[in-house]
PDB file of C-alpha atoms in Angstrom:
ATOM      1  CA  UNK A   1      69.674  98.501  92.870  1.00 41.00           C
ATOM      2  CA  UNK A   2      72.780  97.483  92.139  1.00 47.00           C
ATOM      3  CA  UNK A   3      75.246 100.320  91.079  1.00 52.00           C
ATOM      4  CA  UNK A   4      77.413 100.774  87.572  1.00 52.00           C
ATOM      5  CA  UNK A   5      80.673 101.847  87.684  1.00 50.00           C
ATOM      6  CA  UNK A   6      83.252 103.088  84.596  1.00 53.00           C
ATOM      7  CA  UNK A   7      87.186 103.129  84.977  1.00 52.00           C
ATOM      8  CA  UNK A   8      88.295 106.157  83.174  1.00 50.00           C
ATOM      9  CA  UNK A   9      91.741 106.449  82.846  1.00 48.00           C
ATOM     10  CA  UNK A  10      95.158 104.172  84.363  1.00 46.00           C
ATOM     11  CA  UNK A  11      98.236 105.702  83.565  1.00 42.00           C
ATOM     12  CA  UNK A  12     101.593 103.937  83.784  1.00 38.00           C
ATOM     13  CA  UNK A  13     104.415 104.501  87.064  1.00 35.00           C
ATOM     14  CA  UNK A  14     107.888 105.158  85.233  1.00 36.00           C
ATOM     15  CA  UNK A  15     108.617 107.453  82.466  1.00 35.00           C
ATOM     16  CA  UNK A  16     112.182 107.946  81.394  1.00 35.00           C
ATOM     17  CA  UNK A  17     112.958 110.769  78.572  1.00 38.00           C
ATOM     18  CA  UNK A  18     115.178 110.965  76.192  1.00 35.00           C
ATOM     19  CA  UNK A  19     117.206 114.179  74.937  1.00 36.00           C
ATOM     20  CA  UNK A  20     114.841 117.316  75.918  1.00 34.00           C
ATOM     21  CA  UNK A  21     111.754 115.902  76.361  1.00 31.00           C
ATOM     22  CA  UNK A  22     110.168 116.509  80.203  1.00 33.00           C
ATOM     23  CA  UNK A  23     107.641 114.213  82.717  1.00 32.00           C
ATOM     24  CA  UNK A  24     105.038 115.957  84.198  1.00 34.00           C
ATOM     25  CA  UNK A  25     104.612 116.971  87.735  1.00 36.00           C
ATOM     26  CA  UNK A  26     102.631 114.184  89.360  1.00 37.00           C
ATOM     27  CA  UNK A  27     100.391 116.360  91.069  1.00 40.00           C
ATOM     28  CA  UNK A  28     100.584 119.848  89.197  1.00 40.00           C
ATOM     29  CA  UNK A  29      96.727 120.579  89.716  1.00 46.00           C
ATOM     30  CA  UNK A  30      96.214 119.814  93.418  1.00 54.00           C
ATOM     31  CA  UNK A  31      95.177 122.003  95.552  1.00 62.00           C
ATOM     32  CA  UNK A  32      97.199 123.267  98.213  1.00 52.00           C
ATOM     33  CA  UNK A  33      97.982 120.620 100.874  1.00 46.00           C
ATOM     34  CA  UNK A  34      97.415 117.351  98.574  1.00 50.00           C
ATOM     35  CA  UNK A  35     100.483 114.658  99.073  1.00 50.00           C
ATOM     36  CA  UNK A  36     102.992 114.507  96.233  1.00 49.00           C
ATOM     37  CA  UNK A  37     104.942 111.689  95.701  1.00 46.00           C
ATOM     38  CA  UNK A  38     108.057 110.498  97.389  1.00 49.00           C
ATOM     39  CA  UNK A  39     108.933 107.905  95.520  1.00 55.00           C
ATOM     40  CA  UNK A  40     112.897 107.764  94.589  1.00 62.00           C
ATOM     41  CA  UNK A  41     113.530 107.054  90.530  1.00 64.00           C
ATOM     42  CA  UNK A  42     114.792 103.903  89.787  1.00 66.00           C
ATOM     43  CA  UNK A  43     118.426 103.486  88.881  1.00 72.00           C
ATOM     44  CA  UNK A  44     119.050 103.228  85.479  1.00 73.00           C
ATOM     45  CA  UNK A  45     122.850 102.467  83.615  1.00 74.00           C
ATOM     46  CA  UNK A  46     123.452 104.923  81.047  1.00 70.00           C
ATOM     47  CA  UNK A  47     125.626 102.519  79.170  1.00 73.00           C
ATOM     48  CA  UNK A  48     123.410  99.579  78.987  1.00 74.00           C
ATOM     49  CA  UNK A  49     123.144  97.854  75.562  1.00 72.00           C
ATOM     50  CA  UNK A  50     119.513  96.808  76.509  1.00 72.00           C
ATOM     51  CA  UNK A  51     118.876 100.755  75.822  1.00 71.00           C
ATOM     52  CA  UNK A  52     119.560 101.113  72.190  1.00 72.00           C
ATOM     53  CA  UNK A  53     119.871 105.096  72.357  1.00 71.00           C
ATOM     54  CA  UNK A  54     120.560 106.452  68.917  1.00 76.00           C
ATOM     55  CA  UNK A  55     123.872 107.547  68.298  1.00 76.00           C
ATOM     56  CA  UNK A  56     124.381 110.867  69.990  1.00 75.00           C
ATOM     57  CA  UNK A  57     121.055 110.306  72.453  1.00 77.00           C
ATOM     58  CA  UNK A  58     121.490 110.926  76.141  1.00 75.00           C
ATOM     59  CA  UNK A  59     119.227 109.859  78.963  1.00 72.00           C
ATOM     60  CA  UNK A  60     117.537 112.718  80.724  1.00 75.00           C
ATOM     61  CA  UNK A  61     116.855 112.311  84.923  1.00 74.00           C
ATOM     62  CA  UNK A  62     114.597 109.631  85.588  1.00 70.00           C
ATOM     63  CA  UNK A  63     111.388 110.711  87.124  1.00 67.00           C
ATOM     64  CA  UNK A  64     108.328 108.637  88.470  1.00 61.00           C
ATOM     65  CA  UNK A  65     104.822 109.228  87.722  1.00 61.00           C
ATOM     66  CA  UNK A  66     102.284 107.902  89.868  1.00 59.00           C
ATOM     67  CA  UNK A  67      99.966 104.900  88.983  1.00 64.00           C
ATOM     68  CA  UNK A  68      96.320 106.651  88.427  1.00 76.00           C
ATOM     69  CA  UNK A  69      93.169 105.077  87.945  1.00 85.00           C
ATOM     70  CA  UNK A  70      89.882 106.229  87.797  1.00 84.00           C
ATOM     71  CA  UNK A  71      86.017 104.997  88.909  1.00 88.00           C
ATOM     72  CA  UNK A  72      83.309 107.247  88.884  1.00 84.00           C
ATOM     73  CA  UNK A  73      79.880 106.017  89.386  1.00 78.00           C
ATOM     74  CA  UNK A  74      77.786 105.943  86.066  1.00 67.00           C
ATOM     75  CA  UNK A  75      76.159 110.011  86.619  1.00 76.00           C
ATOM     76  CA  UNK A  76      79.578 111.077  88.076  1.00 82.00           C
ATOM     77  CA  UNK A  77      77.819 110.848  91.806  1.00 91.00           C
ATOM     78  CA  UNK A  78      80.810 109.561  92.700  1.00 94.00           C
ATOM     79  CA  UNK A  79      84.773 108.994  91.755  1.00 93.00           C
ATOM     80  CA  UNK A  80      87.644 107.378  92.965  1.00 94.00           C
ATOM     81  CA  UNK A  81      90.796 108.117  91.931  1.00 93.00           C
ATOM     82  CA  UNK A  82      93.610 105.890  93.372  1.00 92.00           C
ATOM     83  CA  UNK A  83      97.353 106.777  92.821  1.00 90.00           C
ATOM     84  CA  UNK A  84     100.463 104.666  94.065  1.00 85.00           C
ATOM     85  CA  UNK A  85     100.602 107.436  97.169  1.00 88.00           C
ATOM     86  CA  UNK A  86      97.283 108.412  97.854  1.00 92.00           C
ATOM     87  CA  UNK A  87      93.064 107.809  97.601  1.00 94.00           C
ATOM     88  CA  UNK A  88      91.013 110.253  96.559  1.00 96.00           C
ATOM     89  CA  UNK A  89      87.254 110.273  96.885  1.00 96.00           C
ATOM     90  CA  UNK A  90      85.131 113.122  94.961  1.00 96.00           C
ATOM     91  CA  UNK A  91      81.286 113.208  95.891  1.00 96.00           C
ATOM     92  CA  UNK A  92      79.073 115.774  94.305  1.00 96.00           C
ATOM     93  CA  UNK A  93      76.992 117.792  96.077  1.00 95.00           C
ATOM     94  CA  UNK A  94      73.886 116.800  95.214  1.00 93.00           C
ATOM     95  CA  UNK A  95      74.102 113.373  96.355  1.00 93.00           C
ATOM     96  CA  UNK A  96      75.162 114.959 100.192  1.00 96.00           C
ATOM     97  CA  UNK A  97      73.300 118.003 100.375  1.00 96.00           C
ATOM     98  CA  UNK A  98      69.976 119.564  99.887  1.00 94.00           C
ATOM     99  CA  UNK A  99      70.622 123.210  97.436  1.00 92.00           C
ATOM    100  CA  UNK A 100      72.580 126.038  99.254  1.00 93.00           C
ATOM    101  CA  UNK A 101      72.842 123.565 102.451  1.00 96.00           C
ATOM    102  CA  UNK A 102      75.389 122.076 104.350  1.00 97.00           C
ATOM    103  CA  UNK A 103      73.293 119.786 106.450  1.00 96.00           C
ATOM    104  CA  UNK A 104      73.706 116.338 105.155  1.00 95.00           C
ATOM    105  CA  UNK A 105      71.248 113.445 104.603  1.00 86.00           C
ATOM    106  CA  UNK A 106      70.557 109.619 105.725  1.00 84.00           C
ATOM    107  CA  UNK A 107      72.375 108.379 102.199  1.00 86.00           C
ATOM    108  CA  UNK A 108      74.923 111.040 102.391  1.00 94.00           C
ATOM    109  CA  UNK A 109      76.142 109.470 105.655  1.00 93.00           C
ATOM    110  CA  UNK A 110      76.267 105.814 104.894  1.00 93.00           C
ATOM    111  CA  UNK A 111      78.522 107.377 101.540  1.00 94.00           C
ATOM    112  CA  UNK A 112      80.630 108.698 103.597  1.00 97.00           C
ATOM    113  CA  UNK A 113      80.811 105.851 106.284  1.00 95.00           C
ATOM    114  CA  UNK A 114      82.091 103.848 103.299  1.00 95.00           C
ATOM    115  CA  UNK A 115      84.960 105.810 103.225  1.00 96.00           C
ATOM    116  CA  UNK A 116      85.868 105.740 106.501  1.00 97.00           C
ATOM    117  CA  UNK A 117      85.809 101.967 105.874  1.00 95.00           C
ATOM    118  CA  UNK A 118      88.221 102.254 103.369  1.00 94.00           C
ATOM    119  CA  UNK A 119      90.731 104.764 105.056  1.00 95.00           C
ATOM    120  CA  UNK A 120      90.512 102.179 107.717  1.00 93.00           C
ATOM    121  CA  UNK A 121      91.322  99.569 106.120  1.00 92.00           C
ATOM    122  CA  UNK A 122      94.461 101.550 104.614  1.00 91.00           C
ATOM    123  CA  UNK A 123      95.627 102.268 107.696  1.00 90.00           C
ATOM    124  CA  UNK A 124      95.620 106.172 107.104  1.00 90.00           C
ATOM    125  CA  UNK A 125      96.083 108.345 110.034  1.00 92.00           C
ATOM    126  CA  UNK A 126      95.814 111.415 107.873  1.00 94.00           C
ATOM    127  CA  UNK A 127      92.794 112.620 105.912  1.00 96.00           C
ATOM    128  CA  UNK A 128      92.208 115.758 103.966  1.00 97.00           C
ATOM    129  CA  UNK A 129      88.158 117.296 103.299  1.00 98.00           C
ATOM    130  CA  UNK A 130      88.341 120.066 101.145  1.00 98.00           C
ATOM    131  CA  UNK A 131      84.874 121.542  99.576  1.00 98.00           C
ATOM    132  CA  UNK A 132      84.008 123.034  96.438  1.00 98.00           C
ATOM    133  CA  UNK A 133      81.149 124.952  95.260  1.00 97.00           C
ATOM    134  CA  UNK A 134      80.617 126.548  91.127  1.00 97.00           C
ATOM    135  CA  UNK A 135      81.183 130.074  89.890  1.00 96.00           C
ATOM    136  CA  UNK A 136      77.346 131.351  90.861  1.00 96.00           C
ATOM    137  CA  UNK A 137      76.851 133.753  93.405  1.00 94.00           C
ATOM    138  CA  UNK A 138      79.456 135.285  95.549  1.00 97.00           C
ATOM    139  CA  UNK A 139      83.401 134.152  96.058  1.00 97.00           C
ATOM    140  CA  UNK A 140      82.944 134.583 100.016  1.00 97.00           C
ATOM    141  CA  UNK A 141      79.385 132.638  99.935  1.00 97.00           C
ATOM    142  CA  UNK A 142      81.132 129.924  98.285  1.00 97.00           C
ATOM    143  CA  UNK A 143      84.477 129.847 100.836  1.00 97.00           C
ATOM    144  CA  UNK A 144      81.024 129.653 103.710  1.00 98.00           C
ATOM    145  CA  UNK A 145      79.574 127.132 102.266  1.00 98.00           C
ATOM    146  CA  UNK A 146      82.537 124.796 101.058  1.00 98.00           C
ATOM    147  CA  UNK A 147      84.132 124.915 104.367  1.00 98.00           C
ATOM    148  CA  UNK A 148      80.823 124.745 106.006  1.00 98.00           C
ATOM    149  CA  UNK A 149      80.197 121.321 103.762  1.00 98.00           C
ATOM    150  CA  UNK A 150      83.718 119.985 104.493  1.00 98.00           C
ATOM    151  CA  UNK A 151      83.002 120.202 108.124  1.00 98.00           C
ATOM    152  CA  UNK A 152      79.980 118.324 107.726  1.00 98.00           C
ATOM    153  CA  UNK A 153      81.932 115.236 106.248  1.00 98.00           C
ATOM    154  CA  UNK A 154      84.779 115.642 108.438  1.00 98.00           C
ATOM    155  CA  UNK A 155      82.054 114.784 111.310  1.00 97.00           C
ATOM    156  CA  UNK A 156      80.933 112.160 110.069  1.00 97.00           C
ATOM    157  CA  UNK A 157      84.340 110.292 109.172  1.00 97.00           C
ATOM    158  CA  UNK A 158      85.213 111.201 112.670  1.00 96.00           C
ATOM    159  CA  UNK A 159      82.858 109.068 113.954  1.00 95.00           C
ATOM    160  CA  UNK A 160      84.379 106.225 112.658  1.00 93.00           C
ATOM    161  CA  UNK A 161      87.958 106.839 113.084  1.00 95.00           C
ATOM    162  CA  UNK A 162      90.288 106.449 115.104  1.00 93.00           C
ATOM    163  CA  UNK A 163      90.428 109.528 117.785  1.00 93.00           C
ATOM    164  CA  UNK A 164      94.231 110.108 116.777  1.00 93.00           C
ATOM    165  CA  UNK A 165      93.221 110.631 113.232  1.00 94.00           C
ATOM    166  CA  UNK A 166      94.355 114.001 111.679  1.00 95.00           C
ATOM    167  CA  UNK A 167      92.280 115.897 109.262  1.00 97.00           C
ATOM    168  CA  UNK A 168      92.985 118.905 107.079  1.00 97.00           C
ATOM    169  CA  UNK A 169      89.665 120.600 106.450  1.00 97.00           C
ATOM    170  CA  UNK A 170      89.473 123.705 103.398  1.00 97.00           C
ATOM    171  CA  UNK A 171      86.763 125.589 101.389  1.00 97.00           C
ATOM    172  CA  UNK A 172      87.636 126.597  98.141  1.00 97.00           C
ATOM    173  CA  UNK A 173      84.962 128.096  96.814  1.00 97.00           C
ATOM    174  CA  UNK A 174      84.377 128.460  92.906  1.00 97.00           C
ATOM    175  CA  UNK A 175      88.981 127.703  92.931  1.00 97.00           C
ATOM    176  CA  UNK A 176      89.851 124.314  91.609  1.00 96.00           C
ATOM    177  CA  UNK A 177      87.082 123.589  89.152  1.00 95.00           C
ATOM    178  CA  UNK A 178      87.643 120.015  87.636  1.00 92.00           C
ATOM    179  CA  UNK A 179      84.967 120.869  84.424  1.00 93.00           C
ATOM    180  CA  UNK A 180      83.545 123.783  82.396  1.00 95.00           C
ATOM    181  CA  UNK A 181      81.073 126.239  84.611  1.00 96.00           C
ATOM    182  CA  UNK A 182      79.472 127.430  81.748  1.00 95.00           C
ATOM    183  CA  UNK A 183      77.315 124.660  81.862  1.00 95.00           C
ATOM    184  CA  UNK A 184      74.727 123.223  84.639  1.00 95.00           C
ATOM    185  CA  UNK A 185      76.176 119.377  84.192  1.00 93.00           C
ATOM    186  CA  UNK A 186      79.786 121.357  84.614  1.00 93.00           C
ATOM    187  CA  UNK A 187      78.440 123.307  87.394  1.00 95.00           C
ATOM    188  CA  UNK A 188      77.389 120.123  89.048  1.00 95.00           C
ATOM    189  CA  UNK A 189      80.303 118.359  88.891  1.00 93.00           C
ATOM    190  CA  UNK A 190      82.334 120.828  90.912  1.00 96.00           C
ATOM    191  CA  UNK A 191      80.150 121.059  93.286  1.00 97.00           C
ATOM    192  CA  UNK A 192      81.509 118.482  95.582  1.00 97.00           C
ATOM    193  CA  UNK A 193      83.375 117.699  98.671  1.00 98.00           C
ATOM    194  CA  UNK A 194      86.925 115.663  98.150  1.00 97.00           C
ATOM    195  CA  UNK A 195      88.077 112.931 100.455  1.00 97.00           C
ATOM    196  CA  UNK A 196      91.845 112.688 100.550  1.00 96.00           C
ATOM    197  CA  UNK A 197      94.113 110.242 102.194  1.00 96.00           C
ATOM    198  CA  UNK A 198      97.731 108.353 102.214  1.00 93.00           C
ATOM    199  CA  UNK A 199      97.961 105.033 101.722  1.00 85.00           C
ATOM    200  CA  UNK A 200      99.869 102.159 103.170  1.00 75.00           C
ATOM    201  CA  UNK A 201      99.526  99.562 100.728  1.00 57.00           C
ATOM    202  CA  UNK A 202     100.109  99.453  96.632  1.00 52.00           C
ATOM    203  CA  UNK A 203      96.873 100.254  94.646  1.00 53.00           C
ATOM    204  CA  UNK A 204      95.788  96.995  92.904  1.00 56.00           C
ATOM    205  CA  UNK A 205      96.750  97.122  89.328  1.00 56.00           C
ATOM    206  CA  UNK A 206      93.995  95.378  87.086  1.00 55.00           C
TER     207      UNK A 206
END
């Protein structure tokens, strides 16, 4: 069966302000440990006449945001969200694990060892697993079971990576939600484990 896909959102690389008005951090929500761009602004003369700045208008620091796009599998099993410095791979939980388990299952694996295709192919040497569970039952049961879930991934991408591959494993619990727990489909999409990594070559622009 052959499986849909939907883009979601591409944002652009280089925002320059005028005056007052501010860029947004690139990676404000992360969680702790996520890369953050390096990327230098681009030069930009003040004085050009290409720039047409009203009379009185000054340019404010240059700042670059970082290319984002989207996928998520149609029923959000699945997302991909590429930026110009790293990948980022979002699975829920259902499609890995059985309920209140951490013990994944024959589809969960070849998931995952699609990934570890892809950070392969990118040449990362660095990968970050962080877990997530939703807001029901207890904070601690949910740092167990997060972590407990990451490890399971991290396993499993080990096994096709290179030995001298570095990986950053967290459980965060209920912290970090990316939708509303006051409903089961919200619930269910922050239950999930997030595969992280630098990459080595530009995203592909459509």
């Amino acid at each position: 069966m052959t499986t849909t896909y939907r883009r979601l959102a591409a944002l652009a690389i280089v925002t320059v302000a005028l005056g007052p008005f501010a860029v947004p951090s690139a990676h404000a929500d992360d969680p702790p440990g996520s890369a953050a761009s390096a990327s230098p602004p681009p030069a930009i003369d003040s004085n050009s006449p290409e720039l047409m700045l009203p009379d009185g208008a000054t340019l404010a620091p240059a700042k670059v945001l970082d290319i984002k796009q989207i996928v998520e599998e149609e029923g959000g099993e699945q997302r991909r969200a590429d930026t110009n410095v790293d990948v980022t791979f979002a699975l829920q939980a259902e499609v890995l694990f059985p309920k209140n388990s951490a013990k994944l299952g024959p589809a969960a694996i070849s998931r995952i060892a699609a990934i570890a295709a892809e950070i392969d192919k990118l040449g990362s040497g660095r990968v970050r697993v962080f877990g997530f569970t939703d807001n029901l039952g207890t904070y601690e049961h949910g740092l167990k079971l997060s972590k407990q879930r990451a490890q399971a991934v991290q396993s499993v991408l080990a096994r096709s990576l290179d030995p001298a591959t570095t990986f950053d494993i967290r459980g965060y619990s209920e912290d970090y939600p990316i939708a509303d727990n006051g409903s089961e489909e919200g619930r269910k999409k922050n239950r999930r484990v997030e595969i992280s990594f630098p990459r080595t070559t530009p995203p592909v622009t459509p």
